[in-house]
Amino acid sequence: MKAILEFYLPEEHSDFQAAINGHNYKSAIWDFDQLLRSEMKYKELSEETYKAYKWCREELRKILEQDNLHIEQ
């Protein structure tokens, strides 16, 4: 199976960049999620900070899920 994406440059340059950098975006989101996870798991946080980090992780995952995206590697 083969998929071909076609862009009309320079008009669709931003769409082209988004398409070729998709893995980088996914990796950055994964890294941010893991940073929050690590902070929550290994650092001594105040209850307020812990709740804020937890909320951020949950909201990030909700946003991704709404767009049918998944960051698990």
mmCIF file of N, CA and C in Angstrom:
data_model
loop_
_atom_site.group_PDB
_atom_site.id
_atom_site.type_symbol
_atom_site.label_atom_id
_atom_site.label_comp_id
_atom_site.label_asym_id
_atom_site.label_seq_id
_atom_site.Cartn_x
_atom_site.Cartn_y
_atom_site.Cartn_z
ATOM 1 N N MET A 1 0.847 -1.169 0.000
ATOM 2 C CA MET A 1 0.000 0.000 0.000
ATOM 3 C C MET A 1 0.893 1.233 0.000
ATOM 4 N N LYS A 2 0.431 2.259 -0.654
ATOM 5 C CA LYS A 2 1.207 3.467 -0.801
ATOM 6 C C LYS A 2 0.285 4.669 -0.642
ATOM 7 N N ALA A 3 0.780 5.695 0.035
ATOM 8 C CA ALA A 3 0.030 6.945 0.171
ATOM 9 C C ALA A 3 0.908 8.084 -0.333
ATOM 10 N N ILE A 4 0.311 8.960 -1.090
ATOM 11 C CA ILE A 4 1.041 10.094 -1.625
ATOM 12 C C ILE A 4 0.294 11.367 -1.234
ATOM 13 N N LEU A 5 1.022 12.259 -0.607
ATOM 14 C CA LEU A 5 0.469 13.569 -0.273
ATOM 15 C C LEU A 5 0.991 14.568 -1.291
ATOM 16 N N GLU A 6 0.119 15.435 -1.736
ATOM 17 C CA GLU A 6 0.509 16.411 -2.749
ATOM 18 C C GLU A 6 0.178 17.804 -2.247
ATOM 19 N N PHE A 7 1.133 18.702 -2.386
ATOM 20 C CA PHE A 7 0.954 20.084 -1.949
ATOM 21 C C PHE A 7 1.319 21.021 -3.095
ATOM 22 N N TYR A 8 0.607 22.116 -3.174
ATOM 23 C CA TYR A 8 0.915 23.141 -4.154
ATOM 24 C C TYR A 8 1.727 24.214 -3.445
ATOM 25 N N LEU A 9 3.024 24.216 -3.749
ATOM 26 C CA LEU A 9 3.937 25.162 -3.099
ATOM 27 C C LEU A 9 4.140 26.362 -4.001
ATOM 28 N N PRO A 10 4.289 27.522 -3.474
ATOM 29 C CA PRO A 10 4.441 27.867 -2.067
ATOM 30 C C PRO A 10 3.122 28.126 -1.331
ATOM 31 N N GLU A 11 1.984 28.067 -2.039
ATOM 32 C CA GLU A 11 0.694 28.398 -1.425
ATOM 33 C C GLU A 11 0.385 27.537 -0.195
ATOM 34 N N GLU A 12 0.703 26.260 -0.240
ATOM 35 C CA GLU A 12 0.362 25.338 0.849
ATOM 36 C C GLU A 12 1.587 24.959 1.689
ATOM 37 N N HIS A 13 2.520 25.894 1.765
ATOM 38 C CA HIS A 13 3.762 25.616 2.484
ATOM 39 C C HIS A 13 3.525 25.253 3.955
ATOM 40 N N SER A 14 2.616 25.963 4.629
ATOM 41 C CA SER A 14 2.386 25.666 6.056
ATOM 42 C C SER A 14 1.766 24.275 6.237
ATOM 43 N N ASP A 15 0.875 23.875 5.345
ATOM 44 C CA ASP A 15 0.310 22.523 5.406
ATOM 45 C C ASP A 15 1.388 21.474 5.131
ATOM 46 N N PHE A 16 2.257 21.767 4.186
ATOM 47 C CA PHE A 16 3.368 20.874 3.866
ATOM 48 C C PHE A 16 4.277 20.695 5.084
ATOM 49 N N GLN A 17 4.613 21.808 5.733
ATOM 50 C CA GLN A 17 5.477 21.733 6.921
ATOM 51 C C GLN A 17 4.813 20.929 8.041
ATOM 52 N N ALA A 18 3.525 21.124 8.249
ATOM 53 C CA ALA A 18 2.802 20.364 9.274
ATOM 54 C C ALA A 18 2.842 18.871 8.960
ATOM 55 N N ALA A 19 2.694 18.524 7.689
ATOM 56 C CA ALA A 19 2.686 17.117 7.294
ATOM 57 C C ALA A 19 4.054 16.466 7.485
ATOM 58 N N ILE A 20 5.104 17.154 7.095
ATOM 59 C CA ILE A 20 6.423 16.521 7.195
ATOM 60 C C ILE A 20 6.987 16.567 8.609
ATOM 61 N N ASN A 21 6.418 17.417 9.476
ATOM 62 C CA ASN A 21 6.893 17.507 10.854
ATOM 63 C C ASN A 21 5.952 16.847 11.857
ATOM 64 N N GLY A 22 4.991 16.087 11.376
ATOM 65 C CA GLY A 22 4.023 15.449 12.273
ATOM 66 C C GLY A 22 4.664 14.628 13.371
ATOM 67 N N HIS A 23 5.692 13.854 13.023
ATOM 68 C CA HIS A 23 6.367 13.033 14.037
ATOM 69 C C HIS A 23 7.033 13.909 15.098
ATOM 70 N N ASN A 24 7.588 15.041 14.683
ATOM 71 C CA ASN A 24 8.220 15.949 15.653
ATOM 72 C C ASN A 24 7.190 16.528 16.617
ATOM 73 N N TYR A 25 6.015 16.874 16.081
ATOM 74 C CA TYR A 25 4.947 17.364 16.956
ATOM 75 C C TYR A 25 4.538 16.290 17.958
ATOM 76 N N LYS A 26 4.363 15.066 17.481
ATOM 77 C CA LYS A 26 3.982 13.958 18.356
ATOM 78 C C LYS A 26 5.037 13.738 19.429
ATOM 79 N N SER A 27 6.278 13.779 19.040
ATOM 80 C CA SER A 27 7.374 13.578 19.980
ATOM 81 C C SER A 27 7.400 14.679 21.043
ATOM 82 N N ALA A 28 7.165 15.915 20.636
ATOM 83 C CA ALA A 28 7.160 17.026 21.589
ATOM 84 C C ALA A 28 6.010 16.889 22.587
ATOM 85 N N ILE A 29 4.844 16.492 22.105
ATOM 86 C CA ILE A 29 3.696 16.294 22.997
ATOM 87 C C ILE A 29 3.977 15.143 23.952
ATOM 88 N N TRP A 30 4.557 14.051 23.445
ATOM 89 C CA TRP A 30 4.926 12.910 24.291
ATOM 90 C C TRP A 30 5.920 13.350 25.370
ATOM 91 N N ASP A 31 6.935 14.105 24.975
ATOM 92 C CA ASP A 31 7.938 14.565 25.936
ATOM 93 C C ASP A 31 7.314 15.431 27.027
ATOM 94 N N PHE A 32 6.393 16.304 26.646
ATOM 95 C CA PHE A 32 5.734 17.160 27.635
ATOM 96 C C PHE A 32 4.889 16.328 28.597
ATOM 97 N N ASP A 33 4.137 15.379 28.066
ATOM 98 C CA ASP A 33 3.325 14.494 28.901
ATOM 99 C C ASP A 33 4.216 13.721 29.878
ATOM 100 N N GLN A 34 5.337 13.227 29.395
ATOM 101 C CA GLN A 34 6.241 12.458 30.250
ATOM 102 C C GLN A 34 6.940 13.338 31.288
ATOM 103 N N LEU A 35 7.205 14.588 30.937
ATOM 104 C CA LEU A 35 7.755 15.527 31.905
ATOM 105 C C LEU A 35 6.788 15.726 33.064
ATOM 106 N N LEU A 36 5.517 15.955 32.732
ATOM 107 C CA LEU A 36 4.507 16.113 33.780
ATOM 108 C C LEU A 36 4.407 14.846 34.623
ATOM 109 N N ARG A 37 4.399 13.686 33.981
ATOM 110 C CA ARG A 37 4.320 12.409 34.684
ATOM 111 C C ARG A 37 5.494 12.238 35.644
ATOM 112 N N SER A 38 6.682 12.532 35.152
ATOM 113 C CA SER A 38 7.886 12.388 35.960
ATOM 114 C C SER A 38 7.865 13.332 37.165
ATOM 115 N N GLU A 39 7.453 14.557 36.930
ATOM 116 C CA GLU A 39 7.357 15.522 38.032
ATOM 117 C C GLU A 39 6.388 15.009 39.105
ATOM 118 N N MET A 40 5.248 14.489 38.648
ATOM 119 C CA MET A 40 4.235 13.997 39.587
ATOM 120 C C MET A 40 4.719 12.768 40.348
ATOM 121 N N LYS A 41 5.480 11.933 39.688
ATOM 122 C CA LYS A 41 5.880 10.661 40.279
ATOM 123 C C LYS A 41 7.108 10.783 41.182
ATOM 124 N N TYR A 42 8.070 11.605 40.799
ATOM 125 C CA TYR A 42 9.361 11.593 41.484
ATOM 126 C C TYR A 42 9.683 12.827 42.312
ATOM 127 N N LYS A 43 8.962 13.896 42.133
ATOM 128 C CA LYS A 43 9.248 15.119 42.890
ATOM 129 C C LYS A 43 8.263 15.280 44.035
ATOM 130 N N GLU A 44 8.722 15.927 45.065
ATOM 131 C CA GLU A 44 7.825 16.245 46.177
ATOM 132 C C GLU A 44 7.130 17.562 45.835
ATOM 133 N N LEU A 45 5.888 17.442 45.442
ATOM 134 C CA LEU A 45 5.106 18.603 45.024
ATOM 135 C C LEU A 45 4.059 18.926 46.074
ATOM 136 N N SER A 46 3.689 20.185 46.119
ATOM 137 C CA SER A 46 2.555 20.537 46.964
ATOM 138 C C SER A 46 1.310 19.890 46.356
ATOM 139 N N GLU A 47 0.292 19.732 47.160
ATOM 140 C CA GLU A 47 -0.948 19.128 46.659
ATOM 141 C C GLU A 47 -1.520 19.955 45.514
ATOM 142 N N GLU A 48 -1.420 21.264 45.633
ATOM 143 C CA GLU A 48 -1.940 22.159 44.601
ATOM 144 C C GLU A 48 -1.185 21.977 43.276
ATOM 145 N N THR A 49 0.128 21.897 43.345
ATOM 146 C CA THR A 49 0.933 21.701 42.140
ATOM 147 C C THR A 49 0.661 20.340 41.523
ATOM 148 N N TYR A 50 0.584 19.310 42.345
ATOM 149 C CA TYR A 50 0.288 17.968 41.848
ATOM 150 C C TYR A 50 -1.040 17.962 41.105
ATOM 151 N N LYS A 51 -2.062 18.583 41.691
ATOM 152 C CA LYS A 51 -3.374 18.638 41.045
ATOM 153 C C LYS A 51 -3.317 19.400 39.727
ATOM 154 N N ALA A 52 -2.520 20.470 39.688
ATOM 155 C CA ALA A 52 -2.387 21.258 38.458
ATOM 156 C C ALA A 52 -1.722 20.434 37.354
ATOM 157 N N TYR A 53 -0.675 19.692 37.701
ATOM 158 C CA TYR A 53 -0.005 18.842 36.719
ATOM 159 C C TYR A 53 -0.949 17.743 36.232
ATOM 160 N N LYS A 54 -1.677 17.161 37.159
ATOM 161 C CA LYS A 54 -2.619 16.107 36.796
ATOM 162 C C LYS A 54 -3.679 16.655 35.846
ATOM 163 N N TRP A 55 -4.197 17.822 36.158
ATOM 164 C CA TRP A 55 -5.198 18.463 35.307
ATOM 165 C C TRP A 55 -4.627 18.713 33.905
ATOM 166 N N CYS A 56 -3.393 19.204 33.834
ATOM 167 C CA CYS A 56 -2.766 19.464 32.533
ATOM 168 C C CYS A 56 -2.645 18.186 31.715
ATOM 169 N N ARG A 57 -2.213 17.096 32.336
ATOM 170 C CA ARG A 57 -2.101 15.820 31.615
ATOM 171 C C ARG A 57 -3.465 15.349 31.123
ATOM 172 N N GLU A 58 -4.465 15.443 31.977
ATOM 173 C CA GLU A 58 -5.805 15.001 31.590
ATOM 174 C C GLU A 58 -6.357 15.845 30.454
ATOM 175 N N GLU A 59 -6.181 17.153 30.528
ATOM 176 C CA GLU A 59 -6.687 18.039 29.482
ATOM 177 C C GLU A 59 -5.948 17.821 28.167
ATOM 178 N N LEU A 60 -4.638 17.619 28.241
ATOM 179 C CA LEU A 60 -3.859 17.328 27.041
ATOM 180 C C LEU A 60 -4.394 16.080 26.361
ATOM 181 N N ARG A 61 -4.646 15.037 27.123
ATOM 182 C CA ARG A 61 -5.156 13.792 26.563
ATOM 183 C C ARG A 61 -6.581 13.949 26.018
ATOM 184 N N LYS A 62 -7.405 14.760 26.674
ATOM 185 C CA LYS A 62 -8.757 15.015 26.166
ATOM 186 C C LYS A 62 -8.703 15.711 24.803
ATOM 187 N N ILE A 63 -7.855 16.710 24.712
ATOM 188 C CA ILE A 63 -7.720 17.456 23.457
ATOM 189 C C ILE A 63 -7.263 16.525 22.343
ATOM 190 N N LEU A 64 -6.274 15.688 22.631
ATOM 191 C CA LEU A 64 -5.786 14.747 21.627
ATOM 192 C C LEU A 64 -6.874 13.761 21.233
ATOM 193 N N GLU A 65 -7.596 13.260 22.224
ATOM 194 C CA GLU A 65 -8.656 12.286 21.949
ATOM 195 C C GLU A 65 -9.753 12.892 21.075
ATOM 196 N N GLN A 66 -10.088 14.157 21.308
ATOM 197 C CA GLN A 66 -11.109 14.823 20.495
ATOM 198 C C GLN A 66 -10.716 14.854 19.020
ATOM 199 N N ASP A 67 -9.412 14.918 18.770
ATOM 200 C CA ASP A 67 -8.920 14.927 17.391
ATOM 201 C C ASP A 67 -8.485 13.547 16.930
ATOM 202 N N ASN A 68 -8.869 12.527 17.703
ATOM 203 C CA ASN A 68 -8.540 11.132 17.388
ATOM 204 C C ASN A 68 -7.028 10.924 17.254
ATOM 205 N N LEU A 69 -6.289 11.543 18.158
ATOM 206 C CA LEU A 69 -4.829 11.406 18.192
ATOM 207 C C LEU A 69 -4.431 10.670 19.457
ATOM 208 N N HIS A 70 -3.360 9.910 19.364
ATOM 209 C CA HIS A 70 -2.876 9.141 20.512
ATOM 210 C C HIS A 70 -1.368 9.281 20.573
ATOM 211 N N ILE A 71 -0.828 9.472 21.787
ATOM 212 C CA ILE A 71 0.602 9.697 21.911
ATOM 213 C C ILE A 71 1.366 8.506 22.453
ATOM 214 N N GLU A 72 0.675 7.440 22.827
ATOM 215 C CA GLU A 72 1.378 6.290 23.350
ATOM 216 C C GLU A 72 2.356 5.779 22.304
ATOM 217 N N GLN A 73 3.544 5.434 22.770
ATOM 218 C CA GLN A 73 4.565 4.995 21.813
ATOM 219 C C GLN A 73 4.781 3.514 21.874
#
